[in-house]
PDB file of C-alpha atoms in Angstrom:
ATOM      1  CA  MET A 183      -1.467  13.937 -27.191  1.00  0.00           C
ATOM      2  CA  ILE A 184       0.724  16.345 -25.787  1.00  0.00           C
ATOM      3  CA  PRO A 185       1.385  16.014 -22.245  1.00  0.00           C
ATOM      4  CA  THR A 186       0.796  19.188 -19.887  1.00  0.00           C
ATOM      5  CA  PRO A 187       3.928  19.960 -17.755  1.00  0.00           C
ATOM      6  CA  ASP A 188       1.811  18.884 -14.749  1.00  0.00           C
ATOM      7  CA  MET A 189       1.723  15.249 -16.264  1.00  0.00           C
ATOM      8  CA  VAL A 190       5.397  15.125 -17.118  1.00  0.00           C
ATOM      9  CA  LEU A 191       6.015  16.387 -13.439  1.00  0.00           C
ATOM     10  CA  THR A 192       3.676  13.560 -12.315  1.00  0.00           C
ATOM     11  CA  GLN A 193       5.948  10.724 -14.147  1.00  0.00           C
ATOM     12  CA  LEU A 194       9.298  12.686 -12.843  1.00  0.00           C
ATOM     13  CA  ARG A 195       8.465  12.412  -9.452  1.00  0.00           C
ATOM     14  CA  LYS A 196       7.860   8.608  -9.774  1.00  0.00           C
ATOM     15  CA  GLY A 197      11.032   7.215  -8.365  1.00  0.00           C
ATOM     16  CA  VAL A 198      12.574  10.315  -7.688  1.00  0.00           C
ATOM     17  CA  VAL A 199      10.768  12.263  -4.936  1.00  0.00           C
ATOM     18  CA  GLU A 200      11.010   9.458  -2.173  1.00  0.00           C
ATOM     19  CA  TYR A 201      15.055   9.984  -2.166  1.00  0.00           C
ATOM     20  CA  CYS A 202      14.482  13.919  -1.970  1.00  0.00           C
ATOM     21  CA  VAL A 203      12.574  12.781   1.444  1.00  0.00           C
ATOM     22  CA  LEU A 204      15.575  10.663   2.006  1.00  0.00           C
ATOM     23  CA  ALA A 205      17.961  13.762   1.524  1.00  0.00           C
ATOM     24  CA  CYS A 206      16.123  16.244   3.612  1.00  0.00           C
ATOM     25  CA  LEU A 207      16.727  13.995   6.419  1.00  0.00           C
ATOM     26  CA  ARG A 208      20.018  13.650   5.959  1.00  0.00           C
ATOM     27  CA  SER A 209      20.717  16.869   8.110  1.00  0.00           C
ATOM     28  CA  GLY A 210      18.887  15.224  11.018  1.00  0.00           C
ATOM     29  CA  PRO A 211      15.346  13.800  12.140  1.00  0.00           C
ATOM     30  CA  ALA A 212      12.382  15.907  11.281  1.00  0.00           C
ATOM     31  CA  TYR A 213       8.423  15.929  11.822  1.00  0.00           C
ATOM     32  CA  GLY A 214       5.803  15.964   9.000  1.00  0.00           C
ATOM     33  CA  LEU A 215       5.163  19.851   8.689  1.00  0.00           C
ATOM     34  CA  GLU A 216       8.990  20.548   9.147  1.00  0.00           C
ATOM     35  CA  LEU A 217       9.740  18.009   6.634  1.00  0.00           C
ATOM     36  CA  ALA A 218       7.483  19.450   4.179  1.00  0.00           C
ATOM     37  CA  GLU A 219       9.013  22.834   4.809  1.00  0.00           C
ATOM     38  CA  ARG A 220      12.243  21.236   4.103  1.00  0.00           C
ATOM     39  CA  LEU A 221      11.120  19.998   1.053  1.00  0.00           C
ATOM     40  CA  GLY A 222      10.122  23.609  -0.016  1.00  0.00           C
ATOM     41  CA  THR A 223       6.476  24.509   0.139  1.00  0.00           C
ATOM     42  CA  ASP A 224       6.503  25.824  -3.361  1.00  0.00           C
ATOM     43  CA  SER A 225       8.632  23.385  -4.810  1.00  0.00           C
ATOM     44  CA  SER A 226       7.705  21.250  -7.890  1.00  0.00           C
ATOM     45  CA  LEU A 227       8.773  17.581  -6.064  1.00  0.00           C
ATOM     46  CA  LEU A 228       5.341  17.447  -4.116  1.00  0.00           C
ATOM     47  CA  THR A 229       2.041  17.603  -5.671  1.00  0.00           C
ATOM     48  CA  SER A 230       0.824  18.798  -2.103  1.00  0.00           C
ATOM     49  CA  GLU A 231       1.955  18.624   1.544  1.00  0.00           C
ATOM     50  CA  GLY A 232      -0.496  15.637   2.261  1.00  0.00           C
ATOM     51  CA  THR A 233       0.863  13.665  -0.502  1.00  0.00           C
ATOM     52  CA  LEU A 234       4.260  13.133   1.614  1.00  0.00           C
ATOM     53  CA  TYR A 235       2.553  11.117   4.137  1.00  0.00           C
ATOM     54  CA  PRO A 236       1.935   7.717   2.057  1.00  0.00           C
ATOM     55  CA  LEU A 237       5.363   8.115   0.923  1.00  0.00           C
ATOM     56  CA  LEU A 238       6.653   8.068   4.393  1.00  0.00           C
ATOM     57  CA  SER A 239       4.679   5.400   5.214  1.00  0.00           C
ATOM     58  CA  ARG A 240       6.228   3.671   2.659  1.00  0.00           C
ATOM     59  CA  LEU A 241       9.684   4.518   3.507  1.00  0.00           C
ATOM     60  CA  ARG A 242       9.121   3.328   6.656  1.00  0.00           C
ATOM     61  CA  GLN A 243       8.178  -0.063   5.711  1.00  0.00           C
ATOM     62  CA  GLN A 244      11.290  -0.307   3.454  1.00  0.00           C
ATOM     63  CA  GLY A 245      13.097   0.212   6.414  1.00  0.00           C
ATOM     64  CA  TRP A 246      14.873   3.376   4.773  1.00  0.00           C
ATOM     65  CA  VAL A 247      13.224   5.873   7.822  1.00  0.00           C
ATOM     66  CA  THR A 248      12.347   5.089  11.203  1.00  0.00           C
ATOM     67  CA  THR A 249       9.580   6.785  13.434  1.00  0.00           C
ATOM     68  CA  THR A 250       9.679   7.738  17.061  1.00  0.00           C
ATOM     69  CA  GLN A 251       7.105   9.935  18.975  1.00  0.00           C
ATOM     70  CA  VAL A 252       8.388  12.912  20.857  1.00  0.00           C
ATOM     71  CA  PRO A 253       6.313  15.070  23.342  1.00  0.00           C
ATOM     72  CA  SER A 254       6.048  18.796  22.376  1.00  0.00           C
ATOM     73  CA  ALA A 255       5.882  21.565  23.903  1.00  0.00           C
ATOM     74  CA  VAL A 256       2.876  23.014  21.934  1.00  0.00           C
ATOM     75  CA  GLY A 257       0.622  20.114  21.248  1.00  0.00           C
ATOM     76  CA  PRO A 258       0.552  16.428  21.029  1.00  0.00           C
ATOM     77  CA  PRO A 259       3.441  14.164  20.663  1.00  0.00           C
ATOM     78  CA  ARG A 260       5.113  14.783  17.172  1.00  0.00           C
ATOM     79  CA  ARG A 261       6.071  11.825  14.944  1.00  0.00           C
ATOM     80  CA  TYR A 262       9.709  12.367  13.813  1.00  0.00           C
ATOM     81  CA  TYR A 263      11.354  10.712  10.841  1.00  0.00           C
ATOM     82  CA  GLU A 264      15.012   9.847  10.999  1.00  0.00           C
ATOM     83  CA  LEU A 265      17.107   8.274   8.762  1.00  0.00           C
ATOM     84  CA  THR A 266      18.350   4.701   8.932  1.00  0.00           C
ATOM     85  CA  ASP A 267      21.821   3.248   8.074  1.00  0.00           C
ATOM     86  CA  GLU A 268      19.810   1.575   5.092  1.00  0.00           C
ATOM     87  CA  GLY A 269      18.450   4.576   3.906  1.00  0.00           C
ATOM     88  CA  ARG A 270      21.316   6.491   4.289  1.00  0.00           C
ATOM     89  CA  ALA A 271      23.320   3.935   2.059  1.00  0.00           C
ATOM     90  CA  THR A 272      20.415   3.885  -0.388  1.00  0.00           C
ATOM     91  CA  LEU A 273      20.299   7.433  -0.475  1.00  0.00           C
ATOM     92  CA  GLU A 274      24.087   7.366  -1.632  1.00  0.00           C
ATOM     93  CA  THR A 275      23.521   4.731  -4.300  1.00  0.00           C
ATOM     94  CA  PHE A 276      20.581   7.036  -5.731  1.00  0.00           C
ATOM     95  CA  THR A 277      22.977  10.126  -5.703  1.00  0.00           C
ATOM     96  CA  ALA A 278      25.713   8.563  -7.372  1.00  0.00           C
ATOM     97  CA  THR A 279      23.372   7.241  -9.835  1.00  0.00           C
ATOM     98  CA  TRP A 280      21.389  10.025 -10.539  1.00  0.00           C
ATOM     99  CA  SER A 281      24.226  12.410 -11.070  1.00  0.00           C
ATOM    100  CA  ARG A 282      25.310   9.919 -14.065  1.00  0.00           C
ATOM    101  CA  PHE A 283      21.609   9.729 -15.189  1.00  0.00           C
ATOM    102  CA  THR A 284      21.292  13.883 -15.398  1.00  0.00           C
ATOM    103  CA  ALA A 285      24.490  14.229 -17.053  1.00  0.00           C
ATOM    104  CA  ASP A 286      23.296  11.554 -19.460  1.00  0.00           C
ATOM    105  CA  VAL A 287      19.846  13.428 -19.941  1.00  0.00           C
ATOM    106  CA  ARG A 288      21.564  16.907 -20.026  1.00  0.00           C
ATOM    107  CA  THR A 289      23.584  15.749 -22.968  1.00  0.00           C
ATOM    108  CA  THR A 290      20.969  13.941 -25.093  1.00  0.00           C
ATOM    109  CA  LEU A 291      18.443  17.233 -24.672  1.00  0.00           C
ATOM    110  CA  GLU A 292      21.360  19.459 -25.488  1.00  0.00           C
ATOM    111  CA  SER A 293      22.894  17.746 -28.620  1.00  0.00           C
TER     112      SER A 293
ATOM    113  CA  MET B  30      -0.573   8.474  19.564  1.00  0.00           C
ATOM    114  CA  THR B  31      -3.939   7.931  20.287  1.00  0.00           C
ATOM    115  CA  ALA B  32      -4.692  11.488  21.258  1.00  0.00           C
ATOM    116  CA  THR B  33      -7.699  12.981  19.085  1.00  0.00           C
ATOM    117  CA  PRO B  34      -7.510  16.528  19.272  1.00  0.00           C
ATOM    118  CA  GLU B  35     -10.938  18.240  18.168  1.00  0.00           C
ATOM    119  CA  PHE B  36     -10.652  19.915  14.786  1.00  0.00           C
ATOM    120  CA  PRO B  37     -12.797  22.687  13.122  1.00  0.00           C
ATOM    121  CA  PRO B  38     -15.680  20.926  11.363  1.00  0.00           C
ATOM    122  CA  LEU B  39     -14.093  21.597   8.010  1.00  0.00           C
ATOM    123  CA  VAL B  40     -10.671  19.537   8.995  1.00  0.00           C
ATOM    124  CA  GLU B  41     -12.897  16.788  10.467  1.00  0.00           C
ATOM    125  CA  ALA B  42     -14.679  16.791   6.992  1.00  0.00           C
ATOM    126  CA  TYR B  43     -11.491  16.406   5.110  1.00  0.00           C
ATOM    127  CA  LEU B  44     -10.100  13.579   7.116  1.00  0.00           C
ATOM    128  CA  ALA B  45     -13.517  11.864   6.825  1.00  0.00           C
ATOM    129  CA  ASP B  46     -13.076  12.382   2.740  1.00  0.00           C
ATOM    130  CA  LEU B  47      -9.333  11.130   3.088  1.00  0.00           C
ATOM    131  CA  ASP B  48     -10.327   8.277   4.906  1.00  0.00           C
ATOM    132  CA  ARG B  49     -13.062   7.294   2.251  1.00  0.00           C
ATOM    133  CA  ALA B  50     -10.310   8.256  -0.620  1.00  0.00           C
ATOM    134  CA  LEU B  51      -8.017   5.968   0.880  1.00  0.00           C
ATOM    135  CA  ALA B  52     -10.541   3.031   1.594  1.00  0.00           C
ATOM    136  CA  SER B  53      -8.562   1.177  -1.239  1.00  0.00           C
ATOM    137  CA  ALA B  54      -4.961   1.780  -0.359  1.00  0.00           C
ATOM    138  CA  ASP B  55      -2.914  -0.538   1.679  1.00  0.00           C
ATOM    139  CA  PRO B  56      -4.283  -0.779   5.088  1.00  0.00           C
ATOM    140  CA  ARG B  57      -1.177   0.054   7.011  1.00  0.00           C
ATOM    141  CA  GLU B  58      -0.332   2.765   4.444  1.00  0.00           C
ATOM    142  CA  ARG B  59      -3.941   4.292   5.267  1.00  0.00           C
ATOM    143  CA  ALA B  60      -3.618   4.192   8.943  1.00  0.00           C
ATOM    144  CA  GLU B  61      -0.002   5.739   9.196  1.00  0.00           C
ATOM    145  CA  THR B  62      -1.143   8.509   6.817  1.00  0.00           C
ATOM    146  CA  MET B  63      -4.512   9.534   8.789  1.00  0.00           C
ATOM    147  CA  ALA B  64      -2.639   9.534  11.911  1.00  0.00           C
ATOM    148  CA  ALA B  65       0.144  11.767  10.136  1.00  0.00           C
ATOM    149  CA  VAL B  66      -2.171  13.860   8.241  1.00  0.00           C
ATOM    150  CA  ARG B  67      -4.050  14.416  11.528  1.00  0.00           C
ATOM    151  CA  GLU B  68      -0.651  15.631  13.224  1.00  0.00           C
ATOM    152  CA  HIS B  69       0.173  17.722  10.415  1.00  0.00           C
ATOM    153  CA  ALA B  70      -3.209  19.382  10.570  1.00  0.00           C
ATOM    154  CA  ASN B  71      -3.176  19.889  14.261  1.00  0.00           C
ATOM    155  CA  GLU B  72       0.416  21.536  14.213  1.00  0.00           C
ATOM    156  CA  SER B  73      -0.534  23.711  11.193  1.00  0.00           C
ATOM    157  CA  LEU B  74      -3.682  24.691  13.418  1.00  0.00           C
ATOM    158  CA  THR B  75      -1.839  25.366  16.505  1.00  0.00           C
ATOM    159  CA  LEU B  76       0.491  27.792  14.610  1.00  0.00           C
ATOM    160  CA  HIS B  77      -1.959  29.494  12.301  1.00  0.00           C
ATOM    161  CA  GLY B  78      -5.336  29.244  14.522  1.00  0.00           C
ATOM    162  CA  THR B  79      -8.319  27.388  14.511  1.00  0.00           C
ATOM    163  CA  ASP B  80     -10.426  29.501  12.488  1.00  0.00           C
ATOM    164  CA  ASP B  81     -12.390  28.834   9.301  1.00  0.00           C
ATOM    165  CA  GLU B  82      -9.376  30.935   7.242  1.00  0.00           C
ATOM    166  CA  SER B  83      -6.613  29.086   8.693  1.00  0.00           C
ATOM    167  CA  ALA B  84      -8.809  25.852   8.565  1.00  0.00           C
ATOM    168  CA  ARG B  85      -8.935  26.486   4.709  1.00  0.00           C
ATOM    169  CA  ARG B  86      -5.487  27.567   4.434  1.00  0.00           C
ATOM    170  CA  VAL B  87      -4.007  24.292   6.337  1.00  0.00           C
ATOM    171  CA  LEU B  88      -6.432  22.111   4.164  1.00  0.00           C
ATOM    172  CA  ALA B  89      -5.323  24.059   0.821  1.00  0.00           C
ATOM    173  CA  GLU B  90      -1.763  23.363   1.852  1.00  0.00           C
ATOM    174  CA  LEU B  91      -2.302  19.545   2.626  1.00  0.00           C
ATOM    175  CA  GLY B  92      -4.196  19.599  -0.980  1.00  0.00           C
ATOM    176  CA  PRO B  93      -7.204  17.543  -2.623  1.00  0.00           C
ATOM    177  CA  VAL B  94      -7.881  14.443  -0.694  1.00  0.00           C
ATOM    178  CA  GLU B  95      -7.531  12.213  -4.368  1.00  0.00           C
ATOM    179  CA  ALA B  96      -3.816  13.580  -4.703  1.00  0.00           C
ATOM    180  CA  ILE B  97      -2.960  12.212  -1.127  1.00  0.00           C
ATOM    181  CA  ALA B  98      -4.850   8.710  -2.263  1.00  0.00           C
ATOM    182  CA  ALA B  99      -3.668   8.813  -5.753  1.00  0.00           C
ATOM    183  CA  GLU B 100       0.107   8.987  -4.063  1.00  0.00           C
ATOM    184  CA  ALA B 101      -0.945   5.834  -1.705  1.00  0.00           C
ATOM    185  CA  THR B 102      -0.311   2.054  -2.722  1.00  0.00           C
ATOM    186  CA  PRO B 103      -3.227   0.401  -3.710  1.00  0.00           C
ATOM    187  CA  ALA B 104      -3.833  -2.668  -1.396  1.00  0.00           C
ATOM    188  CA  THR B 105      -3.556  -5.908  -2.388  1.00  0.00           C
ATOM    189  CA  PRO B 106      -6.503  -7.696  -3.751  1.00  0.00           C
ATOM    190  CA  PRO B 107      -6.977 -11.277  -2.143  1.00  0.00           C
ATOM    191  CA  ALA B 108      -7.582 -12.048  -5.633  1.00  0.00           C
ATOM    192  CA  ALA B 109      -4.262 -11.369  -6.361  1.00  0.00           C
ATOM    193  CA  THR B 110      -2.653 -14.307  -4.526  1.00  0.00           C
ATOM    194  CA  ALA B 111      -5.096 -16.788  -5.708  1.00  0.00           C
ATOM    195  CA  GLY B 112      -4.900 -17.466  -9.559  1.00  0.00           C
ATOM    196  CA  GLY B 113      -1.191 -18.598  -9.759  1.00  0.00           C
ATOM    197  CA  VAL B 114      -0.847 -21.978 -10.767  1.00  0.00           C
ATOM    198  CA  GLU B 115       1.093 -24.134  -8.228  1.00  0.00           C
ATOM    199  CA  ALA B 116       2.177 -27.966  -8.701  1.00  0.00           C
ATOM    200  CA  ILE B 117      -0.363 -29.330  -6.531  1.00  0.00           C
ATOM    201  CA  ASP B 118      -3.108 -27.760  -8.639  1.00  0.00           C
ATOM    202  CA  VAL B 119      -1.982 -29.768 -11.426  1.00  0.00           C
ATOM    203  CA  VAL B 120      -1.177 -33.182  -9.380  1.00  0.00           C
ATOM    204  CA  LEU B 121      -4.681 -33.326  -8.027  1.00  0.00           C
ATOM    205  CA  PRO B 122      -6.772 -33.642 -11.256  1.00  0.00           C
ATOM    206  CA  VAL B 123      -4.038 -36.294 -12.621  1.00  0.00           C
ATOM    207  CA  LEU B 124      -4.220 -38.052  -9.359  1.00  0.00           C
ATOM    208  CA  ALA B 125      -8.052 -38.121  -9.495  1.00  0.00           C
ATOM    209  CA  VAL B 126      -8.351 -39.906 -12.834  1.00  0.00           C
ATOM    210  CA  VAL B 127      -5.130 -42.121 -12.588  1.00  0.00           C
ATOM    211  CA  LEU B 128      -5.609 -43.105  -9.281  1.00  0.00           C
ATOM    212  CA  TRP B 129      -9.427 -42.984  -9.049  1.00  0.00           C
ATOM    213  CA  PRO B 130      -9.573 -44.733  -5.508  1.00  0.00           C
ATOM    214  CA  LEU B 131      -8.207 -41.617  -3.777  1.00  0.00           C
ATOM    215  CA  ALA B 132     -10.634 -39.544  -5.510  1.00  0.00           C
ATOM    216  CA  PRO B 133     -12.493 -38.678  -1.754  1.00  0.00           C
ATOM    217  CA  VAL B 134      -8.979 -37.424  -0.996  1.00  0.00           C
ATOM    218  CA  THR B 135      -8.249 -35.429  -4.033  1.00  0.00           C
ATOM    219  CA  LEU B 136     -11.535 -33.700  -3.522  1.00  0.00           C
ATOM    220  CA  VAL B 137     -11.397 -32.847  -0.033  1.00  0.00           C
ATOM    221  CA  TRP B 138      -7.751 -31.457  -0.682  1.00  0.00           C
ATOM    222  CA  ALA B 139      -9.037 -29.590  -3.819  1.00  0.00           C
ATOM    223  CA  ILE B 140     -12.282 -28.042  -1.545  1.00  0.00           C
ATOM    224  CA  ILE B 141      -9.944 -27.095   0.975  1.00  0.00           C
ATOM    225  CA  ARG B 142      -7.339 -25.089  -1.517  1.00  0.00           C
ATOM    226  CA  ARG B 143     -10.213 -23.711  -3.046  1.00  0.00           C
ATOM    227  CA  ARG B 144     -11.883 -22.161   0.218  1.00  0.00           C
ATOM    228  CA  ALA B 145      -8.191 -20.860   1.354  1.00  0.00           C
ATOM    229  CA  GLY B 146      -8.182 -19.229  -1.824  1.00  0.00           C
ATOM    230  CA  VAL B 147      -4.436 -20.167  -2.923  1.00  0.00           C
ATOM    231  CA  GLY B 148      -3.815 -21.827  -6.261  1.00  0.00           C
ATOM    232  CA  SER B 149      -5.458 -22.096  -9.391  1.00  0.00           C
ATOM    233  CA  ARG B 150      -8.926 -22.077  -9.252  1.00  0.00           C
ATOM    234  CA  VAL B 151      -9.747 -23.561 -12.185  1.00  0.00           C
ATOM    235  CA  LEU B 152      -7.807 -26.503 -11.771  1.00  0.00           C
ATOM    236  CA  GLN B 153      -8.879 -27.064  -8.401  1.00  0.00           C
ATOM    237  CA  TRP B 154     -12.808 -26.883 -10.140  1.00  0.00           C
ATOM    238  CA  LEU B 155     -11.386 -29.539 -12.888  1.00  0.00           C
ATOM    239  CA  THR B 156     -10.372 -31.457  -9.243  1.00  0.00           C
ATOM    240  CA  ILE B 157     -13.605 -31.058  -7.905  1.00  0.00           C
ATOM    241  CA  VAL B 158     -15.452 -32.500 -11.096  1.00  0.00           C
ATOM    242  CA  LEU B 159     -13.034 -35.095 -11.965  1.00  0.00           C
ATOM    243  CA  SER B 160     -12.958 -36.409  -8.306  1.00  0.00           C
ATOM    244  CA  ALA B 161     -16.926 -35.981  -7.973  1.00  0.00           C
ATOM    245  CA  VAL B 162     -17.290 -38.333 -10.556  1.00  0.00           C
ATOM    246  CA  PRO B 163     -15.855 -41.607  -9.135  1.00  0.00           C
ATOM    247  CA  VAL B 164     -17.053 -40.818  -5.530  1.00  0.00           C
ATOM    248  CA  LEU B 165     -20.661 -39.916  -6.624  1.00  0.00           C
ATOM    249  CA  GLY B 166     -20.365 -43.001  -9.116  1.00  0.00           C
ATOM    250  CA  GLY B 167     -19.214 -45.146  -6.012  1.00  0.00           C
ATOM    251  CA  ILE B 168     -22.015 -44.127  -3.498  1.00  0.00           C
ATOM    252  CA  VAL B 169     -24.372 -45.091  -6.279  1.00  0.00           C
ATOM    253  CA  LEU B 170     -22.970 -48.372  -6.679  1.00  0.00           C
ATOM    254  CA  LEU B 171     -23.112 -48.935  -2.874  1.00  0.00           C
ATOM    255  CA  LEU B 172     -26.954 -48.155  -2.872  1.00  0.00           C
ATOM    256  CA  LEU B 173     -27.713 -50.212  -5.451  1.00  0.00           C
ATOM    257  CA  HIS B 174     -25.531 -53.294  -4.177  1.00  0.00           C
ATOM    258  CA  SER B 175     -27.004 -52.489  -0.760  1.00  0.00           C
ATOM    259  CA  MET B 176     -30.481 -52.350  -2.200  1.00  0.00           C
ATOM    260  CA  SER B 177     -30.071 -55.481  -3.911  1.00  0.00           C
ATOM    261  CA  LEU B 178     -28.754 -57.296  -1.162  1.00  0.00           C
ATOM    262  CA  LEU B 179     -31.915 -56.329   1.035  1.00  0.00           C
ATOM    263  CA  ALA B 180     -33.959 -57.348  -1.952  1.00  0.00           C
ATOM    264  CA  ARG B 181     -33.141 -60.937  -1.335  1.00  0.00           C
TER     265      ARG B 181
END
């Protein structure tokens, strides 16, 4: 069977998108909708915006992000997600590993 | 946190569908996802309006409930904790045979472990059967002995 681009994307997202979410929080805390926008609404990283939330729940349970309820001027309190020190260290490890991995993938694909 | 704003019926139906789709997900992840999606929907509707067209747009951005559920971690079934072989499950059937006078103890122990849903069910059943034989045999012999004493 020849996989469709969607099938390839689904496989590639696994184990990568969570670090992209951490990377989006590097610049500062964000609430859900804001974070979805930072990830890019038309980007290939998320299947849809809703898929971000189970992922965020896992990141929180892993201790890589924390959540805080902050009052909002326009509606109910917003749940802000913030990178923890552990999350920041995890992201650094991923970034270093990813650079090496992508370089190797590129070299292999282009050989 | 507990505020549950009123949503257009379309969004309420979507949220109910999502909750059902997440039924087999990890309970904490399910609760957090539901709360966060509600918040997202509320925030988006505040920005775009609460008419049907805006609601449809918000739901389209959130995506199919199946896609969200597929991203969630499945709940750990209770059976996953049972089934592992622990040393005590191996020792109990051996004790039940070698030290058969201890059979009532091994019988109760195996039943408790079986009910707690820990360890190997197969070995616990084996202990129950092996312990039940001397226990029941003992009871029968005791009854026969008592009857013979009464008959004198």
